[in-house]
mmCIF file of C-alpha atoms in Angstrom:
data_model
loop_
_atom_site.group_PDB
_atom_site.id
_atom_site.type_symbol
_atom_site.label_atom_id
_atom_site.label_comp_id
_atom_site.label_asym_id
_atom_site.label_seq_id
_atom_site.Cartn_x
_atom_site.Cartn_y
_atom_site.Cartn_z
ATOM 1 C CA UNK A 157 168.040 166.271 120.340
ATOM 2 C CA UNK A 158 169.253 164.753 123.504
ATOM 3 C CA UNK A 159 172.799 166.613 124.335
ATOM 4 C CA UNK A 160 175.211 163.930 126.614
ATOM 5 C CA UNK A 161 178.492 165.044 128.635
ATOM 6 C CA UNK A 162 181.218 163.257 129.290
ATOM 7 C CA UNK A 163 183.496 165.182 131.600
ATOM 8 C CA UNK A 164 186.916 162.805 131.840
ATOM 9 C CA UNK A 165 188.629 164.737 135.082
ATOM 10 C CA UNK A 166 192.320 163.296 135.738
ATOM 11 C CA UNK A 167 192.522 161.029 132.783
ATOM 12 C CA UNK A 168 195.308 162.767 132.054
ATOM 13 C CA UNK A 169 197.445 161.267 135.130
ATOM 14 C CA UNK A 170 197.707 156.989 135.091
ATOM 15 C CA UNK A 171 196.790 155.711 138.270
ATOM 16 C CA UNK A 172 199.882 154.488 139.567
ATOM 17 C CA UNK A 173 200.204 158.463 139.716
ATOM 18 C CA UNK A 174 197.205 158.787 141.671
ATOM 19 C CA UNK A 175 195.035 159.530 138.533
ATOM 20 C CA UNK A 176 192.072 157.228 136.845
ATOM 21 C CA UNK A 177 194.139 156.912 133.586
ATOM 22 C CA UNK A 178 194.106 153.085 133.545
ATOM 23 C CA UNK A 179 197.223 153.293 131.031
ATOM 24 C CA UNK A 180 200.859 155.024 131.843
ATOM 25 C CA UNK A 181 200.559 157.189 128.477
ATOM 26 C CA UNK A 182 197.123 158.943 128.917
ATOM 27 C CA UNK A 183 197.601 160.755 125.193
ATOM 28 C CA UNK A 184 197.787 156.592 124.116
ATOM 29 C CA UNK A 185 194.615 156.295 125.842
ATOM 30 C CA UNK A 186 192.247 159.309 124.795
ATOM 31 C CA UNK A 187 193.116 158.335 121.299
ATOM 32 C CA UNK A 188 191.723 154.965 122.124
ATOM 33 C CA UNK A 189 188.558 156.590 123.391
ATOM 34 C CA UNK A 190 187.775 158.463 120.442
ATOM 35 C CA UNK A 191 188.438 155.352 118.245
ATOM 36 C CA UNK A 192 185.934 153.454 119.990
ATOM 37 C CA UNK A 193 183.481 155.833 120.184
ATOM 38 C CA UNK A 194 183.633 156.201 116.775
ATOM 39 C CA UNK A 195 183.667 152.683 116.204
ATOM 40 C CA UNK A 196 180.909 152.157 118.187
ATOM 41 C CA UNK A 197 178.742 154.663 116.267
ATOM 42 C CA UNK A 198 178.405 157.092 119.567
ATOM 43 C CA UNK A 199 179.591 159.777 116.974
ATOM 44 C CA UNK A 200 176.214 159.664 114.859
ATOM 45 C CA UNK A 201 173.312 159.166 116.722
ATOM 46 C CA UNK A 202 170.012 160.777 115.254
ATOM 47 C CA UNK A 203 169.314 162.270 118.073
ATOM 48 C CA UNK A 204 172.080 162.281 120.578
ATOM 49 C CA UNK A 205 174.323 165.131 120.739
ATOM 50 C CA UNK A 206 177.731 163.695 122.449
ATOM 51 C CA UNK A 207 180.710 166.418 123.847
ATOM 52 C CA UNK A 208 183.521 165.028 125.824
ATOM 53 C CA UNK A 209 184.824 167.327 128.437
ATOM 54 C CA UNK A 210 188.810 166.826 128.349
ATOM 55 C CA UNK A 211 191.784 168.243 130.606
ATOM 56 C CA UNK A 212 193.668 170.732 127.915
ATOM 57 C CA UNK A 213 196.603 168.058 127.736
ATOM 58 C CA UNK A 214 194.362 165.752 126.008
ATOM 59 C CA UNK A 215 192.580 168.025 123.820
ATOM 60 C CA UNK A 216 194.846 168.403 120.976
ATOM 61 C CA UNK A 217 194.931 164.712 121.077
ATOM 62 C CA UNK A 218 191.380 163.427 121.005
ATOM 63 C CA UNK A 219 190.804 166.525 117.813
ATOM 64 C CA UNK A 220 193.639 164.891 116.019
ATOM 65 C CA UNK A 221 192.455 161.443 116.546
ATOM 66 C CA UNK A 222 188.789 162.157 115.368
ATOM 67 C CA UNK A 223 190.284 164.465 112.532
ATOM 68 C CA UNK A 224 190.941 160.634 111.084
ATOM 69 C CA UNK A 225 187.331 159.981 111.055
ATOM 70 C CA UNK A 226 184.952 160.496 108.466
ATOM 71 C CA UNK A 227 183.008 163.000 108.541
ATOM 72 C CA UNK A 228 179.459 161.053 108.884
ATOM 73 C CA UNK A 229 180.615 159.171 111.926
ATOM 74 C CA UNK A 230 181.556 161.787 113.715
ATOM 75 C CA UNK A 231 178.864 164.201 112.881
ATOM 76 C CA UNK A 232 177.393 165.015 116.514
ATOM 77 C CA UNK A 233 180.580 164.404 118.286
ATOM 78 C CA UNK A 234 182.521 167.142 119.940
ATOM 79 C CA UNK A 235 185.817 168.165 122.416
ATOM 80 C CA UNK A 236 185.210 170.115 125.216
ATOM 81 C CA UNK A 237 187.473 171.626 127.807
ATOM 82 C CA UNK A 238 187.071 171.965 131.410
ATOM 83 C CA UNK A 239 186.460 175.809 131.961
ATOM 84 C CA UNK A 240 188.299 178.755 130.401
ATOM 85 C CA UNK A 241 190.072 182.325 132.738
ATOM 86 C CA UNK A 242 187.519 184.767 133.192
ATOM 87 C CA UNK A 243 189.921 187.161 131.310
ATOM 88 C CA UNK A 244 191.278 186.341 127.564
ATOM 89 C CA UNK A 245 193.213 186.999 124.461
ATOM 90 C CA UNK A 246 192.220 189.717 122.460
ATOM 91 C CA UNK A 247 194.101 191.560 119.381
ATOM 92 C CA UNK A 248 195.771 194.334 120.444
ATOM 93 C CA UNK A 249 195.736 193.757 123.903
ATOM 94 C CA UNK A 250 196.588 191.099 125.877
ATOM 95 C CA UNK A 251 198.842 188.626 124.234
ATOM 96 C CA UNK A 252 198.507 185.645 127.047
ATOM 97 C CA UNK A 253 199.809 186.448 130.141
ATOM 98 C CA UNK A 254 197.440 184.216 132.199
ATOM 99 C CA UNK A 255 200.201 181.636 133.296
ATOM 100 C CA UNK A 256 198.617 178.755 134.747
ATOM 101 C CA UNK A 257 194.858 179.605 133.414
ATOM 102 C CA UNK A 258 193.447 178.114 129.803
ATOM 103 C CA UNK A 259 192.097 180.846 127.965
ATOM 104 C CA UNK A 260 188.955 180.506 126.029
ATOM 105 C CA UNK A 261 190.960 181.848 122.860
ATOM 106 C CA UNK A 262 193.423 179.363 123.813
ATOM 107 C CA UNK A 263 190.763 176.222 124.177
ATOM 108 C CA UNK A 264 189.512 176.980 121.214
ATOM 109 C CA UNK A 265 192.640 177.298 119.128
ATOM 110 C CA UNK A 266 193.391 173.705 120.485
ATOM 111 C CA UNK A 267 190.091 172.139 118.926
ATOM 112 C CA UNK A 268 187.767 172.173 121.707
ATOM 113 C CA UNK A 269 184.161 173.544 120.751
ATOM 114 C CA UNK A 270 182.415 172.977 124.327
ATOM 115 C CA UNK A 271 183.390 174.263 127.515
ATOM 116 C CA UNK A 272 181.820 173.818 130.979
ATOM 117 C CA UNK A 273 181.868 176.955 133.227
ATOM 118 C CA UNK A 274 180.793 176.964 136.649
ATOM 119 C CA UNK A 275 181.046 173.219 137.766
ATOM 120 C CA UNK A 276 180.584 172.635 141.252
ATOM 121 C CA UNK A 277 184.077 172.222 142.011
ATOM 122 C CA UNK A 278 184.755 175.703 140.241
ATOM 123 C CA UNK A 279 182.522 177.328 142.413
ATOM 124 C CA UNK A 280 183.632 175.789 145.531
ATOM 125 C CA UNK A 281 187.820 176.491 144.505
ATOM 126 C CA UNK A 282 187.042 180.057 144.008
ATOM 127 C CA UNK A 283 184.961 180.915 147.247
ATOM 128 C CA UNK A 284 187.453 178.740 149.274
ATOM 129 C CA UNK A 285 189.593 181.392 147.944
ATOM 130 C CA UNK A 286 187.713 183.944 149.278
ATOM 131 C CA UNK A 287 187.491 182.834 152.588
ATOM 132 C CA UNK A 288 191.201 182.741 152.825
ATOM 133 C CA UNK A 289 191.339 186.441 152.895
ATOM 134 C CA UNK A 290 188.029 187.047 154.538
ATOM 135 C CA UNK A 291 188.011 184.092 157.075
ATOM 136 C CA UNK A 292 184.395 186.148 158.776
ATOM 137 C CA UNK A 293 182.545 184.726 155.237
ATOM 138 C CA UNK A 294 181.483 181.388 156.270
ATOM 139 C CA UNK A 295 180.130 183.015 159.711
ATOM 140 C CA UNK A 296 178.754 186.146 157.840
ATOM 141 C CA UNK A 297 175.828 186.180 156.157
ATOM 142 C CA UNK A 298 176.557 189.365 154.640
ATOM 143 C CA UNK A 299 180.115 188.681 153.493
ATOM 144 C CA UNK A 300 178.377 185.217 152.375
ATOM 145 C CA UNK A 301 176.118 186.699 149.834
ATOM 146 C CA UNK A 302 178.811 188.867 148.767
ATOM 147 C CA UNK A 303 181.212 186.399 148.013
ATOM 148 C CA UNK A 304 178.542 184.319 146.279
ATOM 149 C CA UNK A 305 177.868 187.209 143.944
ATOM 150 C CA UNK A 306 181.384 187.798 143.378
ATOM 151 C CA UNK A 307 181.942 183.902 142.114
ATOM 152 C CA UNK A 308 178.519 184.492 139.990
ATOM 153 C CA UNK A 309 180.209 186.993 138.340
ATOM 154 C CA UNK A 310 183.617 185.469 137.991
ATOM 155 C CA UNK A 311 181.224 182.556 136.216
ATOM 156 C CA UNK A 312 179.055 184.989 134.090
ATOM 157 C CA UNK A 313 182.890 186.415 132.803
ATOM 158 C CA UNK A 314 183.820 182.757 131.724
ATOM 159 C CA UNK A 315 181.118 182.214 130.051
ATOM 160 C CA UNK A 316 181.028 185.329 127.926
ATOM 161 C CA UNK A 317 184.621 184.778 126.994
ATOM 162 C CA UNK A 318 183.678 181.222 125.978
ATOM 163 C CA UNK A 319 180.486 182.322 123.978
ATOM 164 C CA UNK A 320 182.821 185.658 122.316
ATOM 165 C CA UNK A 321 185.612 183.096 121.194
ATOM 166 C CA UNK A 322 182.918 180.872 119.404
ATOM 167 C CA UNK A 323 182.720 177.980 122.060
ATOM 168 C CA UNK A 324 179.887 176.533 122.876
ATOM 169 C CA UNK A 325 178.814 176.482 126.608
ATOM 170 C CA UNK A 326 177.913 174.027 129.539
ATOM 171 C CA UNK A 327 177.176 176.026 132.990
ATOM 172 C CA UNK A 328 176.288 174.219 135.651
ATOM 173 C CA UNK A 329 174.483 175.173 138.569
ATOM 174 C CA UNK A 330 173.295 173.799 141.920
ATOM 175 C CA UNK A 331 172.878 174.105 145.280
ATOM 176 C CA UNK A 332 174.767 173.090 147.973
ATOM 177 C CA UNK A 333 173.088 171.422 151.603
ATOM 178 C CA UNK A 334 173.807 174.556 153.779
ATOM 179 C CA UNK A 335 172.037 176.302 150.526
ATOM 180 C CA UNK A 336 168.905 174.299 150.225
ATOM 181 C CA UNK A 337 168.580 173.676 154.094
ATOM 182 C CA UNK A 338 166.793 171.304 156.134
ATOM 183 C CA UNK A 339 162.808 170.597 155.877
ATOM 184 C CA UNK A 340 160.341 168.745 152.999
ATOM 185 C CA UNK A 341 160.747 169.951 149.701
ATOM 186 C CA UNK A 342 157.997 172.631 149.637
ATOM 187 C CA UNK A 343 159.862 174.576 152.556
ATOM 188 C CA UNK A 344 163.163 173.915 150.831
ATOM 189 C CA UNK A 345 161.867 175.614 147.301
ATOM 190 C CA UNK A 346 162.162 179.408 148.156
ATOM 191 C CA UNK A 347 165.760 178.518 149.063
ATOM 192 C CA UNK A 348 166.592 176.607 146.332
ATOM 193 C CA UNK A 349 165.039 179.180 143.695
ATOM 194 C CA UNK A 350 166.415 181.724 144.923
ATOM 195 C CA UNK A 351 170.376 180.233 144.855
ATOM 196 C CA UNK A 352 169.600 179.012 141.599
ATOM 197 C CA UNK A 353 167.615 182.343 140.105
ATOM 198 C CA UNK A 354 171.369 183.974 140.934
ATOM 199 C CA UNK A 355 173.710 181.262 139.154
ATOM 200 C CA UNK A 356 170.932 181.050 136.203
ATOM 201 C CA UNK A 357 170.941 184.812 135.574
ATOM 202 C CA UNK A 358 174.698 185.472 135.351
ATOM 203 C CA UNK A 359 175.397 182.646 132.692
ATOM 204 C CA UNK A 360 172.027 183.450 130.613
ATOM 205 C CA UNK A 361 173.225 187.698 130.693
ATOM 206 C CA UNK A 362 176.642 186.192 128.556
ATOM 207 C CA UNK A 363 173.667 184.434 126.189
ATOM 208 C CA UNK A 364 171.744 187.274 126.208
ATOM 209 C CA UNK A 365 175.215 189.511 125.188
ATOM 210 C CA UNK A 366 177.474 186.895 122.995
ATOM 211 C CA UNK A 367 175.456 183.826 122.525
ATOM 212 C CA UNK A 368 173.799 184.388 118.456
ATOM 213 C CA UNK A 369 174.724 181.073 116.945
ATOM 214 C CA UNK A 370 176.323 179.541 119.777
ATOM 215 C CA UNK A 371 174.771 176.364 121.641
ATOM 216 C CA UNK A 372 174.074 176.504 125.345
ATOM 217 C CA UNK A 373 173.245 174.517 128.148
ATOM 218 C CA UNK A 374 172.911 174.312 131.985
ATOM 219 C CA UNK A 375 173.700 171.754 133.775
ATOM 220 C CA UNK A 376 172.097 171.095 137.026
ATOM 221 C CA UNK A 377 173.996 169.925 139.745
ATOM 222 C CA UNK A 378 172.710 168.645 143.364
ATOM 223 C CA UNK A 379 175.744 169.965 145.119
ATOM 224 C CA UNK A 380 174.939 168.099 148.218
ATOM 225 C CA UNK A 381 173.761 164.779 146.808
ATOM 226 C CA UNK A 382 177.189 164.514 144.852
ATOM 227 C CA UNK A 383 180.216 162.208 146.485
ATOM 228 C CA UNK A 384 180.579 158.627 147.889
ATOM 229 C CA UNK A 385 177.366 157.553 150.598
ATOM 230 C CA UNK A 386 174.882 160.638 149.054
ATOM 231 C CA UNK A 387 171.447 159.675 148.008
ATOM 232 C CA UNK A 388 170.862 161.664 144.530
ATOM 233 C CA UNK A 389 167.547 163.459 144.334
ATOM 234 C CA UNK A 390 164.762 161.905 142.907
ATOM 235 C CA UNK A 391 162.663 162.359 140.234
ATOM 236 C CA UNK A 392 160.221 164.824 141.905
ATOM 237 C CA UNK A 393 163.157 167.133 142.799
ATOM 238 C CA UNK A 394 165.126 167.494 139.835
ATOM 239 C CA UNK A 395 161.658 167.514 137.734
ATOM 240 C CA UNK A 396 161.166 170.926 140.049
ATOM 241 C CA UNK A 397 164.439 172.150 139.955
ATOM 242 C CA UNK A 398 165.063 171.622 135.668
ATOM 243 C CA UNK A 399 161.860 173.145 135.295
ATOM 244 C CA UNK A 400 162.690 175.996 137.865
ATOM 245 C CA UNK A 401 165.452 176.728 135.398
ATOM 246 C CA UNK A 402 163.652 176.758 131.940
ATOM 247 C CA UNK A 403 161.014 179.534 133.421
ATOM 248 C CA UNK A 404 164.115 181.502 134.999
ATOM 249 C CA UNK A 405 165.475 181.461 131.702
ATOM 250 C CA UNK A 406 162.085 182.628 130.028
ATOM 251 C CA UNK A 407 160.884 185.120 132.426
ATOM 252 C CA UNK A 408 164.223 186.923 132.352
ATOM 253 C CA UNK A 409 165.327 187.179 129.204
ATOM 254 C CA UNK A 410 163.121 185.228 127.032
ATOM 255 C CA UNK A 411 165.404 182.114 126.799
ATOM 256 C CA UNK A 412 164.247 178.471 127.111
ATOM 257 C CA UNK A 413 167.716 176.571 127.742
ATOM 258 C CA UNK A 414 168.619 172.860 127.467
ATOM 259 C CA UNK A 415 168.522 171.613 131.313
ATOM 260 C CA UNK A 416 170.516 168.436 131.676
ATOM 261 C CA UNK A 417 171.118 166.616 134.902
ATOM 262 C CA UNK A 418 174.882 166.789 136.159
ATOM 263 C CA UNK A 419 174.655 164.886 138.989
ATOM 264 C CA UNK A 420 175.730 161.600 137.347
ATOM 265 C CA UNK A 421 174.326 160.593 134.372
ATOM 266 C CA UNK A 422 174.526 157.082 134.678
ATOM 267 C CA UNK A 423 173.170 153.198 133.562
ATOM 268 C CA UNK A 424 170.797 152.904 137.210
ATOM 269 C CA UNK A 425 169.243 156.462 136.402
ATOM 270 C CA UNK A 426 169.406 157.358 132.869
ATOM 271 C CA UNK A 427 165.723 156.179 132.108
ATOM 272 C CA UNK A 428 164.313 157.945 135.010
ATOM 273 C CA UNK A 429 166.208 161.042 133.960
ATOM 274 C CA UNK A 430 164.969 160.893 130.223
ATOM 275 C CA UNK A 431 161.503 160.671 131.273
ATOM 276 C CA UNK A 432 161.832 163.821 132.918
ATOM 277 C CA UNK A 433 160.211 166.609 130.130
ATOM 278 C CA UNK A 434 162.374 169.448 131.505
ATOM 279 C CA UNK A 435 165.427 167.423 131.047
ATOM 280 C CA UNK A 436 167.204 167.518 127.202
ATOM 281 C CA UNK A 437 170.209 164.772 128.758
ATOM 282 C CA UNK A 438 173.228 164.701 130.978
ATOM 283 C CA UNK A 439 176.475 164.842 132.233
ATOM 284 C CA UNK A 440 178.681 161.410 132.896
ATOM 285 C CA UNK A 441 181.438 161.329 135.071
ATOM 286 C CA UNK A 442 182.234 157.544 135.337
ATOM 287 C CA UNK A 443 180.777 154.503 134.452
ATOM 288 C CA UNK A 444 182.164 152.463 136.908
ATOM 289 C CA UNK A 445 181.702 152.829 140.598
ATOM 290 C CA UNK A 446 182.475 149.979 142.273
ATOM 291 C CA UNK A 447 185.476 147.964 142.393
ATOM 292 C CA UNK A 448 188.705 149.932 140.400
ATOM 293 C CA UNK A 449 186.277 152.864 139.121
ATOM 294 C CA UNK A 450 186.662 154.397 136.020
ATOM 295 C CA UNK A 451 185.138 155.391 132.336
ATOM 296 C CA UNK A 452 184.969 152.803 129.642
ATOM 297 C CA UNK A 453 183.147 153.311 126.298
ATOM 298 C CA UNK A 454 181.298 150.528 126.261
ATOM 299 C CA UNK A 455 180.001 151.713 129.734
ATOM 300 C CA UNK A 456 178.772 154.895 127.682
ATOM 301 C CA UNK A 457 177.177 153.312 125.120
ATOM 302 C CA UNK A 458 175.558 151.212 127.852
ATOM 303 C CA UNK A 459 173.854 154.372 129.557
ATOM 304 C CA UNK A 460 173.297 156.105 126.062
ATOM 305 C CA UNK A 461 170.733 153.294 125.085
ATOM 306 C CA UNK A 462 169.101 153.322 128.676
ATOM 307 C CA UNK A 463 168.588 157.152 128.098
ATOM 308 C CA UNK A 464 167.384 157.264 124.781
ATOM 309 C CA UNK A 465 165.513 153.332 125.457
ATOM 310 C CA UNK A 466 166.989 151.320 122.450
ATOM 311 C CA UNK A 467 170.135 149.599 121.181
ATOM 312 C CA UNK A 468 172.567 151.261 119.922
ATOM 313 C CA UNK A 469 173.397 149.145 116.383
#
């Protein structure tokens, strides 16, 4: 079962606000979304798992919507949000008082079933943070690694909360170019593993602890190959690094999890990335990168039939 990720960041803001909401009434549009996924039969595939990643404003929304649908069309279709407070709600203790943060308690009381912990641009927030108080980190290798392990754990909290509250979980992981350094890919290896061997084994301990019965996947992420002008990592690379992950996963706690490629899922590279054996799907961000760029279903569907090789009826 091939698991796909859509993760729809600022499609909750139109873009004469500066957002990628194509529409002034974003709520309008999610709705729309989840009505033509459904009508395009994205909702139950044989053997495509589909989870769209949503900002919490349009949760509630896109559950409601689909909460129309019968149940057979929308079988292996899911709501997601994007990352939960490493702290939550628990009976008897704290009520809520994590103004500004989402919860997992809270995510999941709104409808969402996924969540994705650890994205790239989580990672990078919180040790930006960091470095605000300790401005030596980024010049100290010591204060470095211990801000590194810090965010690790940070990641490893969000994930357990997620798992404890009954969500299911998309970490992501990757290195970044200071990370993986300069040289061919057999000197860059021992640098990559062991970034990744850190990241990997604080989100599989929250498995290991909470995750009976809940689904689970990591989501690698070429840190540096990501943004406008990068050249994405070929099929070499990411065959090393997915496959890098399933035996970090084995070796330390007996886990084989579903690797799929977060770098951009997308129509140019979705065959290449299915051919891949250590590689069970992907993550979408857009499907359109030129011109006004954006997400479109059709667009999905589009790379969904390039990744799995046949029409889509």
């Amino acid at each position: 079962m091939h698991k796909i990720f859509v993760n729809l960041k600022r499609f909750e803001v139109s873009r004469t606000a500066g957002g990628l909401c194509p529409v002034d009434n974003p709520v309008q549009w999610i709705e729309s979304v989840m009505e033509q996924t459904v009508a395009f039969g994205l909702g139950c595939l044989e053997d495509v798992q589909l989870a769209y990643m949503l900002p919490e404003g349009l949760i509630a929304a896109a559950v409601r919507k689909l909460s129309g649908s019968p149940a057979s069309k929308i079988a292996r279709l899911a709501v997601g949000c994007q990352g939960v407070h490493w702290e939550d709600i628990r009976p008897g203790k704290n009520f809520g008082a994590f103004t500004t943060s989402l919860p997992a308690a809270s995510a999941k009381n709104l409808g969402a079933t996924w969540a994705i912990i650890g994205h790239s641009e989580e990672r990078k927030a919180k040790l930006q943070v960091m470095q605000t108080f300790e401005p030596g980190i980024q010049t100290n290798p010591e204060l470095q690694a211990k801000a590194t392990a810090a965010v690790n754990s940070l990641i490893q909290a969000e994930a357990l909360n997620a798992l404890q509250d009954g969500l299911n979980v998309l970490m992501c992981v990757g290195e970044t170019a200071e990370e993986r350094g300069g040289g061919t890919l057999e000197e860059q290896k021992p640098r990559i593993e062991k970034v990744l061997a850190a990241q990997v084994k604080a989100g599989l301990a929250s498995v290991a602890e909470a995750g009976k019965g809940r689904d689970f996947a990591i989501g690698y992420e070429p840190v540096w190959a990501i943004g406008p002008g990068k050249t994405p990592p070929g099929q070499e690379y990411i065959s090393f690094v997915s496959a890098l992950i399933k035996r970090i996963g084995k070796e330390s706690f007996g886990i084989d999890p579903v690797v799929v490629y977060g770098g951009g899922l997308k129509e140019d590279n979705a065959a290449m990335i299915a051919s891949i054996g250590s590689i069970g799907g992907g993550l979408v961000g857009l499907t359109r990168f030129t011109g006004e760029i954006g997400f479109d279903v059709d667009g999905l569907r589009k790379i969904i039939e390039k990744y799995i090789g046949k029409a889509i009826a």
